[in-house]
Amino acid sequence: MKVSFVGAANERNKKPQLTAETVMVMPYTQPDLARRAATLLASRSGVKDGVLLAIEDTDHEGFIAVVNRAFEATESTYFGYVAQDAFPGRQWLALAVEALRQRGKHLFAFNDGKWMGALAGFGLATRAWAADNYDGALFYPGYQRHYADCELTVLALAEQAFGYNANSVLVEVDWEKDKKGVNTADRNLYLDRAQTGFGGRVIAPELIRMFS
């Protein structure tokens, strides 16, 4: 797997034009942390035809906006997202790609040591499926930092298109994680969208309530 670092996310005239079977995007704000993570992510990925695209969010646009921009600027069969503080297990990406090659699977949740396969906090999607959800964006664009992964997870679960393999490990190493809250605006947006079944696509009450 190759690693490509690009400049500030708001430099629209310098969009990365990348083509690979698998593209993972990693928005970052701490260059030293990002480079260390990227090196290990690439060496342990287990894939050859893949690119880890690291994009510096110098204007603090937010994780969702940066990932969506990268999704629109790249071409691949599979597209995923990860953070600068991720720590991978061996073959983390190869196992995810293998899972998505199963018929009907379109969103894969990595084993993050927290959600036990219930949420694609770090995830990998088939591009063809993801591009149809939000008019060419990976995540619903209204979110900034949180809950976009929750909504994407619920959509996949509603279609029985969700995949998981506990051996595909991608853990967020944030020592203060359990003390942090979530973005209130993102939570309120999620609750509002849940009331409509996320545009009428989700009917099952247990899925609508899943992250509420």
PDB file of C-alpha atoms in Angstrom:
ATOM      1  CA  MET A   1       0.000   0.000   0.000  1.00  0.00           C
ATOM      2  CA  LYS A   2       1.289   3.446  -0.924  1.00  0.00           C
ATOM      3  CA  VAL A   3       1.019   6.602   1.173  1.00  0.00           C
ATOM      4  CA  SER A   4       0.271  10.005  -0.351  1.00  0.00           C
ATOM      5  CA  PHE A   5       0.333  13.199   1.720  1.00  0.00           C
ATOM      6  CA  VAL A   6      -1.362  16.239   0.216  1.00  0.00           C
ATOM      7  CA  GLY A   7      -1.577  19.832   1.343  1.00  0.00           C
ATOM      8  CA  ALA A   8      -4.370  21.828   2.921  1.00  0.00           C
ATOM      9  CA  ALA A   9      -7.836  20.432   2.289  1.00  0.00           C
ATOM     10  CA  ASN A  10      -9.167  23.770   1.038  1.00  0.00           C
ATOM     11  CA  GLU A  11      -6.770  23.928  -1.923  1.00  0.00           C
ATOM     12  CA  ARG A  12      -9.447  22.908  -4.376  1.00  0.00           C
ATOM     13  CA  ASN A  13      -7.231  23.345  -7.408  1.00  0.00           C
ATOM     14  CA  LYS A  14      -4.869  20.699  -6.062  1.00  0.00           C
ATOM     15  CA  LYS A  15      -7.323  17.854  -5.631  1.00  0.00           C
ATOM     16  CA  PRO A  16      -5.599  14.478  -5.580  1.00  0.00           C
ATOM     17  CA  GLN A  17      -6.493  12.526  -8.706  1.00  0.00           C
ATOM     18  CA  LEU A  18      -5.810   9.006  -7.535  1.00  0.00           C
ATOM     19  CA  THR A  19      -6.881   5.665  -8.931  1.00  0.00           C
ATOM     20  CA  ALA A  20      -6.455   2.365  -7.090  1.00  0.00           C
ATOM     21  CA  GLU A  21      -8.519  -0.664  -6.142  1.00  0.00           C
ATOM     22  CA  THR A  22      -8.670   0.643  -2.566  1.00  0.00           C
ATOM     23  CA  VAL A  23      -8.338   4.208  -1.312  1.00  0.00           C
ATOM     24  CA  MET A  24      -8.277   5.043   2.387  1.00  0.00           C
ATOM     25  CA  VAL A  25      -8.426   8.691   3.419  1.00  0.00           C
ATOM     26  CA  MET A  26      -6.945  10.014   6.660  1.00  0.00           C
ATOM     27  CA  PRO A  27      -7.718  13.657   7.520  1.00  0.00           C
ATOM     28  CA  TYR A  28      -5.140  15.012   9.935  1.00  0.00           C
ATOM     29  CA  THR A  29      -4.232  18.053  12.000  1.00  0.00           C
ATOM     30  CA  GLN A  30      -1.050  16.756  13.666  1.00  0.00           C
ATOM     31  CA  PRO A  31       1.598  15.990  11.019  1.00  0.00           C
ATOM     32  CA  ASP A  32       3.956  13.994  13.245  1.00  0.00           C
ATOM     33  CA  LEU A  33       1.168  11.779  14.537  1.00  0.00           C
ATOM     34  CA  ALA A  34      -0.255  11.336  11.053  1.00  0.00           C
ATOM     35  CA  ARG A  35       3.054  10.308   9.498  1.00  0.00           C
ATOM     36  CA  ARG A  36       3.720   7.739  12.185  1.00  0.00           C
ATOM     37  CA  ALA A  37       0.235   6.288  11.806  1.00  0.00           C
ATOM     38  CA  ALA A  38       0.401   6.289   8.018  1.00  0.00           C
ATOM     39  CA  THR A  39       3.666   4.356   7.981  1.00  0.00           C
ATOM     40  CA  LEU A  40       2.274   1.580  10.143  1.00  0.00           C
ATOM     41  CA  LEU A  41      -1.099   1.530   8.388  1.00  0.00           C
ATOM     42  CA  ALA A  42       0.597   1.028   5.028  1.00  0.00           C
ATOM     43  CA  SER A  43       3.077  -1.608   6.193  1.00  0.00           C
ATOM     44  CA  ARG A  44       0.361  -3.690   7.866  1.00  0.00           C
ATOM     45  CA  SER A  45      -2.369  -3.266   5.245  1.00  0.00           C
ATOM     46  CA  GLY A  46      -1.725  -6.519   3.397  1.00  0.00           C
ATOM     47  CA  VAL A  47      -2.744  -4.990   0.047  1.00  0.00           C
ATOM     48  CA  LYS A  48      -0.649  -3.893  -2.914  1.00  0.00           C
ATOM     49  CA  ASP A  49      -3.150  -2.008  -5.064  1.00  0.00           C
ATOM     50  CA  GLY A  50      -4.070   0.550  -2.442  1.00  0.00           C
ATOM     51  CA  VAL A  51      -3.393   4.167  -1.464  1.00  0.00           C
ATOM     52  CA  LEU A  52      -3.577   5.805   1.927  1.00  0.00           C
ATOM     53  CA  LEU A  53      -4.398   9.437   1.218  1.00  0.00           C
ATOM     54  CA  ALA A  54      -3.517  11.758   4.101  1.00  0.00           C
ATOM     55  CA  ILE A  55      -5.060  15.228   3.853  1.00  0.00           C
ATOM     56  CA  GLU A  56      -4.141  18.049   6.198  1.00  0.00           C
ATOM     57  CA  ASP A  57      -7.193  19.867   7.548  1.00  0.00           C
ATOM     58  CA  THR A  58      -5.471  23.204   8.138  1.00  0.00           C
ATOM     59  CA  ASP A  59      -8.720  25.181   8.142  1.00  0.00           C
ATOM     60  CA  HIS A  60     -10.452  22.786  10.538  1.00  0.00           C
ATOM     61  CA  GLU A  61     -13.283  22.072   8.124  1.00  0.00           C
ATOM     62  CA  GLY A  62     -13.959  18.832   9.907  1.00  0.00           C
ATOM     63  CA  PHE A  63     -13.471  15.148   9.283  1.00  0.00           C
ATOM     64  CA  ILE A  64     -16.659  14.712   7.240  1.00  0.00           C
ATOM     65  CA  ALA A  65     -15.955  17.497   4.750  1.00  0.00           C
ATOM     66  CA  VAL A  66     -12.401  16.312   4.123  1.00  0.00           C
ATOM     67  CA  VAL A  67     -13.452  12.704   3.594  1.00  0.00           C
ATOM     68  CA  ASN A  68     -16.228  13.712   1.207  1.00  0.00           C
ATOM     69  CA  ARG A  69     -13.852  15.808  -0.857  1.00  0.00           C
ATOM     70  CA  ALA A  70     -11.417  12.934  -1.142  1.00  0.00           C
ATOM     71  CA  PHE A  71     -14.235  10.581  -2.130  1.00  0.00           C
ATOM     72  CA  GLU A  72     -15.187  12.866  -5.006  1.00  0.00           C
ATOM     73  CA  ALA A  73     -11.580  13.332  -6.117  1.00  0.00           C
ATOM     74  CA  THR A  74     -10.536   9.687  -6.325  1.00  0.00           C
ATOM     75  CA  GLU A  75     -11.455   6.545  -8.211  1.00  0.00           C
ATOM     76  CA  SER A  76     -11.448   3.085  -6.653  1.00  0.00           C
ATOM     77  CA  THR A  77     -13.499  -0.021  -6.105  1.00  0.00           C
ATOM     78  CA  TYR A  78     -13.302   0.381  -2.337  1.00  0.00           C
ATOM     79  CA  PHE A  79     -13.071   3.576  -0.307  1.00  0.00           C
ATOM     80  CA  GLY A  80     -12.525   3.941   3.421  1.00  0.00           C
ATOM     81  CA  TYR A  81     -11.831   6.406   6.192  1.00  0.00           C
ATOM     82  CA  VAL A  82      -9.498   6.403   9.180  1.00  0.00           C
ATOM     83  CA  ALA A  83      -8.142   8.951  11.673  1.00  0.00           C
ATOM     84  CA  GLN A  84      -4.625  10.112  12.444  1.00  0.00           C
ATOM     85  CA  ASP A  85      -4.612   8.292  15.802  1.00  0.00           C
ATOM     86  CA  ALA A  86      -5.417   4.828  14.437  1.00  0.00           C
ATOM     87  CA  PHE A  87      -3.354   1.744  15.288  1.00  0.00           C
ATOM     88  CA  PRO A  88      -3.735  -1.225  12.906  1.00  0.00           C
ATOM     89  CA  GLY A  89      -3.509  -4.951  13.344  1.00  0.00           C
ATOM     90  CA  ARG A  90      -1.771  -7.017  10.693  1.00  0.00           C
ATOM     91  CA  GLN A  91      -3.674  -7.516   7.426  1.00  0.00           C
ATOM     92  CA  TRP A  92      -6.308  -5.026   8.606  1.00  0.00           C
ATOM     93  CA  LEU A  93      -7.188  -3.813   5.120  1.00  0.00           C
ATOM     94  CA  ALA A  94      -6.798  -7.092   3.249  1.00  0.00           C
ATOM     95  CA  LEU A  95      -9.334  -8.705   5.565  1.00  0.00           C
ATOM     96  CA  ALA A  96     -11.774  -5.845   5.012  1.00  0.00           C
ATOM     97  CA  VAL A  97     -11.492  -6.063   1.228  1.00  0.00           C
ATOM     98  CA  GLU A  98     -12.020  -9.818   1.406  1.00  0.00           C
ATOM     99  CA  ALA A  99     -15.211  -9.278   3.411  1.00  0.00           C
ATOM    100  CA  LEU A 100     -16.593  -6.771   0.902  1.00  0.00           C
ATOM    101  CA  ARG A 101     -16.026  -9.181  -1.946  1.00  0.00           C
ATOM    102  CA  GLN A 102     -18.836 -11.289  -0.517  1.00  0.00           C
ATOM    103  CA  ARG A 103     -22.092 -10.891  -2.388  1.00  0.00           C
ATOM    104  CA  GLY A 104     -24.290  -8.124  -1.016  1.00  0.00           C
ATOM    105  CA  LYS A 105     -21.766  -6.587   1.411  1.00  0.00           C
ATOM    106  CA  HIS A 106     -21.078  -2.877   0.948  1.00  0.00           C
ATOM    107  CA  LEU A 107     -19.903  -1.388   4.265  1.00  0.00           C
ATOM    108  CA  PHE A 108     -17.269  -2.952   6.513  1.00  0.00           C
ATOM    109  CA  ALA A 109     -16.659  -2.030  10.146  1.00  0.00           C
ATOM    110  CA  PHE A 110     -13.139  -2.472  11.474  1.00  0.00           C
ATOM    111  CA  ASN A 111     -12.685  -3.903  14.952  1.00  0.00           C
ATOM    112  CA  ASP A 112     -12.087  -0.689  16.901  1.00  0.00           C
ATOM    113  CA  GLY A 113     -12.069  -2.302  20.334  1.00  0.00           C
ATOM    114  CA  LYS A 114     -15.173  -0.352  21.327  1.00  0.00           C
ATOM    115  CA  TRP A 115     -18.266  -1.052  19.245  1.00  0.00           C
ATOM    116  CA  MET A 116     -17.571  -4.761  18.577  1.00  0.00           C
ATOM    117  CA  GLY A 117     -18.787  -4.589  15.015  1.00  0.00           C
ATOM    118  CA  ALA A 118     -21.916  -2.543  15.652  1.00  0.00           C
ATOM    119  CA  LEU A 119     -20.589   0.698  14.126  1.00  0.00           C
ATOM    120  CA  ALA A 120     -18.254   1.539  11.260  1.00  0.00           C
ATOM    121  CA  GLY A 121     -16.379   4.211  13.207  1.00  0.00           C
ATOM    122  CA  PHE A 122     -13.498   3.416  10.882  1.00  0.00           C
ATOM    123  CA  GLY A 123     -14.933   1.840   7.760  1.00  0.00           C
ATOM    124  CA  LEU A 124     -14.503   0.643   4.205  1.00  0.00           C
ATOM    125  CA  ALA A 125     -17.261   0.820   1.596  1.00  0.00           C
ATOM    126  CA  THR A 126     -17.815  -0.277  -1.958  1.00  0.00           C
ATOM    127  CA  ARG A 127     -17.740   2.924  -3.946  1.00  0.00           C
ATOM    128  CA  ALA A 128     -20.646   2.005  -6.208  1.00  0.00           C
ATOM    129  CA  TRP A 129     -22.951   1.575  -3.206  1.00  0.00           C
ATOM    130  CA  ALA A 130     -21.684   4.601  -1.314  1.00  0.00           C
ATOM    131  CA  ALA A 131     -21.938   6.982  -4.276  1.00  0.00           C
ATOM    132  CA  ASP A 132     -25.691   6.376  -4.526  1.00  0.00           C
ATOM    133  CA  ASN A 133     -26.464   7.288  -0.919  1.00  0.00           C
ATOM    134  CA  TYR A 134     -25.840  11.052  -0.889  1.00  0.00           C
ATOM    135  CA  ASP A 135     -25.513  12.240  -4.486  1.00  0.00           C
ATOM    136  CA  GLY A 136     -21.852  11.362  -4.798  1.00  0.00           C
ATOM    137  CA  ALA A 137     -20.709  12.019  -1.227  1.00  0.00           C
ATOM    138  CA  LEU A 138     -19.633   9.256   1.147  1.00  0.00           C
ATOM    139  CA  PHE A 139     -21.161  10.851   4.260  1.00  0.00           C
ATOM    140  CA  TYR A 140     -24.284  12.952   4.603  1.00  0.00           C
ATOM    141  CA  PRO A 141     -22.749  16.447   4.173  1.00  0.00           C
ATOM    142  CA  GLY A 142     -24.661  18.076   7.038  1.00  0.00           C
ATOM    143  CA  TYR A 143     -22.473  16.460   9.686  1.00  0.00           C
ATOM    144  CA  GLN A 144     -19.147  17.927  10.738  1.00  0.00           C
ATOM    145  CA  ARG A 145     -17.433  15.453  13.076  1.00  0.00           C
ATOM    146  CA  HIS A 146     -19.823  12.891  14.529  1.00  0.00           C
ATOM    147  CA  TYR A 147     -22.799  10.663  13.663  1.00  0.00           C
ATOM    148  CA  ALA A 148     -22.150  10.484   9.912  1.00  0.00           C
ATOM    149  CA  ASP A 149     -20.691   7.020  10.479  1.00  0.00           C
ATOM    150  CA  CYS A 150     -23.757   6.093  12.541  1.00  0.00           C
ATOM    151  CA  GLU A 151     -26.095   7.012   9.705  1.00  0.00           C
ATOM    152  CA  LEU A 152     -24.009   5.172   7.119  1.00  0.00           C
ATOM    153  CA  THR A 153     -23.962   2.110   9.371  1.00  0.00           C
ATOM    154  CA  VAL A 154     -27.744   2.143   9.756  1.00  0.00           C
ATOM    155  CA  LEU A 155     -28.241   2.406   5.990  1.00  0.00           C
ATOM    156  CA  ALA A 156     -26.029  -0.629   5.435  1.00  0.00           C
ATOM    157  CA  LEU A 157     -27.724  -2.619   8.185  1.00  0.00           C
ATOM    158  CA  ALA A 158     -31.135  -1.826   6.726  1.00  0.00           C
ATOM    159  CA  GLU A 159     -29.980  -3.378   3.441  1.00  0.00           C
ATOM    160  CA  GLN A 160     -28.230  -6.298   5.151  1.00  0.00           C
ATOM    161  CA  ALA A 161     -25.069  -5.002   3.495  1.00  0.00           C
ATOM    162  CA  PHE A 162     -22.944  -4.624   6.635  1.00  0.00           C
ATOM    163  CA  GLY A 163     -19.762  -6.666   7.090  1.00  0.00           C
ATOM    164  CA  TYR A 164     -17.438  -7.311  10.024  1.00  0.00           C
ATOM    165  CA  ASN A 165     -14.419  -9.434  10.829  1.00  0.00           C
ATOM    166  CA  ALA A 166     -13.042  -9.230  14.367  1.00  0.00           C
ATOM    167  CA  ASN A 167      -9.553 -10.049  13.060  1.00  0.00           C
ATOM    168  CA  SER A 168      -9.465  -6.794  11.076  1.00  0.00           C
ATOM    169  CA  VAL A 169      -8.255  -4.486  13.838  1.00  0.00           C
ATOM    170  CA  LEU A 170      -8.126  -0.706  13.567  1.00  0.00           C
ATOM    171  CA  VAL A 171      -8.145   0.903  16.998  1.00  0.00           C
ATOM    172  CA  GLU A 172      -8.393   4.602  17.797  1.00  0.00           C
ATOM    173  CA  VAL A 173      -5.628   5.405  20.284  1.00  0.00           C
ATOM    174  CA  ASP A 174      -7.075   8.384  22.130  1.00  0.00           C
ATOM    175  CA  TRP A 175      -6.246   8.340  25.830  1.00  0.00           C
ATOM    176  CA  GLU A 176      -8.945  10.910  26.599  1.00  0.00           C
ATOM    177  CA  LYS A 177     -11.626   9.428  24.349  1.00  0.00           C
ATOM    178  CA  ASP A 178     -14.028   8.320  27.073  1.00  0.00           C
ATOM    179  CA  LYS A 179     -13.976  11.794  28.621  1.00  0.00           C
ATOM    180  CA  LYS A 180     -14.943  13.603  25.440  1.00  0.00           C
ATOM    181  CA  GLY A 181     -18.439  14.493  24.338  1.00  0.00           C
ATOM    182  CA  VAL A 182     -19.941  14.592  20.885  1.00  0.00           C
ATOM    183  CA  ASN A 183     -20.799  17.513  18.668  1.00  0.00           C
ATOM    184  CA  THR A 184     -24.261  18.666  19.782  1.00  0.00           C
ATOM    185  CA  ALA A 185     -25.273  19.931  16.354  1.00  0.00           C
ATOM    186  CA  ASP A 186     -24.300  16.619  14.783  1.00  0.00           C
ATOM    187  CA  ARG A 187     -26.321  14.698  17.361  1.00  0.00           C
ATOM    188  CA  ASN A 188     -29.375  16.876  16.827  1.00  0.00           C
ATOM    189  CA  LEU A 189     -29.103  16.461  13.071  1.00  0.00           C
ATOM    190  CA  TYR A 190     -28.918  12.698  13.464  1.00  0.00           C
ATOM    191  CA  LEU A 191     -31.994  12.636  15.684  1.00  0.00           C
ATOM    192  CA  ASP A 192     -33.906  14.776  13.192  1.00  0.00           C
ATOM    193  CA  ARG A 193     -32.954  12.540  10.291  1.00  0.00           C
ATOM    194  CA  ALA A 194     -33.764   9.415  12.288  1.00  0.00           C
ATOM    195  CA  GLN A 195     -37.345  10.637  12.682  1.00  0.00           C
ATOM    196  CA  THR A 196     -37.744  10.513   8.912  1.00  0.00           C
ATOM    197  CA  GLY A 197     -36.014   7.145   8.575  1.00  0.00           C
ATOM    198  CA  PHE A 198     -33.034   8.908   6.984  1.00  0.00           C
ATOM    199  CA  GLY A 199     -34.961  10.006   3.968  1.00  0.00           C
ATOM    200  CA  GLY A 200     -37.359   7.086   4.140  1.00  0.00           C
ATOM    201  CA  ARG A 201     -34.672   4.458   3.628  1.00  0.00           C
ATOM    202  CA  VAL A 202     -34.859   2.871   7.087  1.00  0.00           C
ATOM    203  CA  ILE A 203     -38.091   1.403   8.423  1.00  0.00           C
ATOM    204  CA  ALA A 204     -37.099  -0.952  11.246  1.00  0.00           C
ATOM    205  CA  PRO A 205     -37.634   0.816  14.622  1.00  0.00           C
ATOM    206  CA  GLU A 206     -34.631  -0.911  16.210  1.00  0.00           C
ATOM    207  CA  LEU A 207     -32.340   0.553  13.562  1.00  0.00           C
ATOM    208  CA  ILE A 208     -33.854   4.030  13.808  1.00  0.00           C
ATOM    209  CA  ARG A 209     -33.270   3.952  17.582  1.00  0.00           C
ATOM    210  CA  MET A 210     -29.867   2.312  17.358  1.00  0.00           C
ATOM    211  CA  PHE A 211     -27.677   5.366  17.998  1.00  0.00           C
ATOM    212  CA  SER A 212     -30.324   7.749  19.333  1.00  0.00           C
TER     213      SER A 212
END
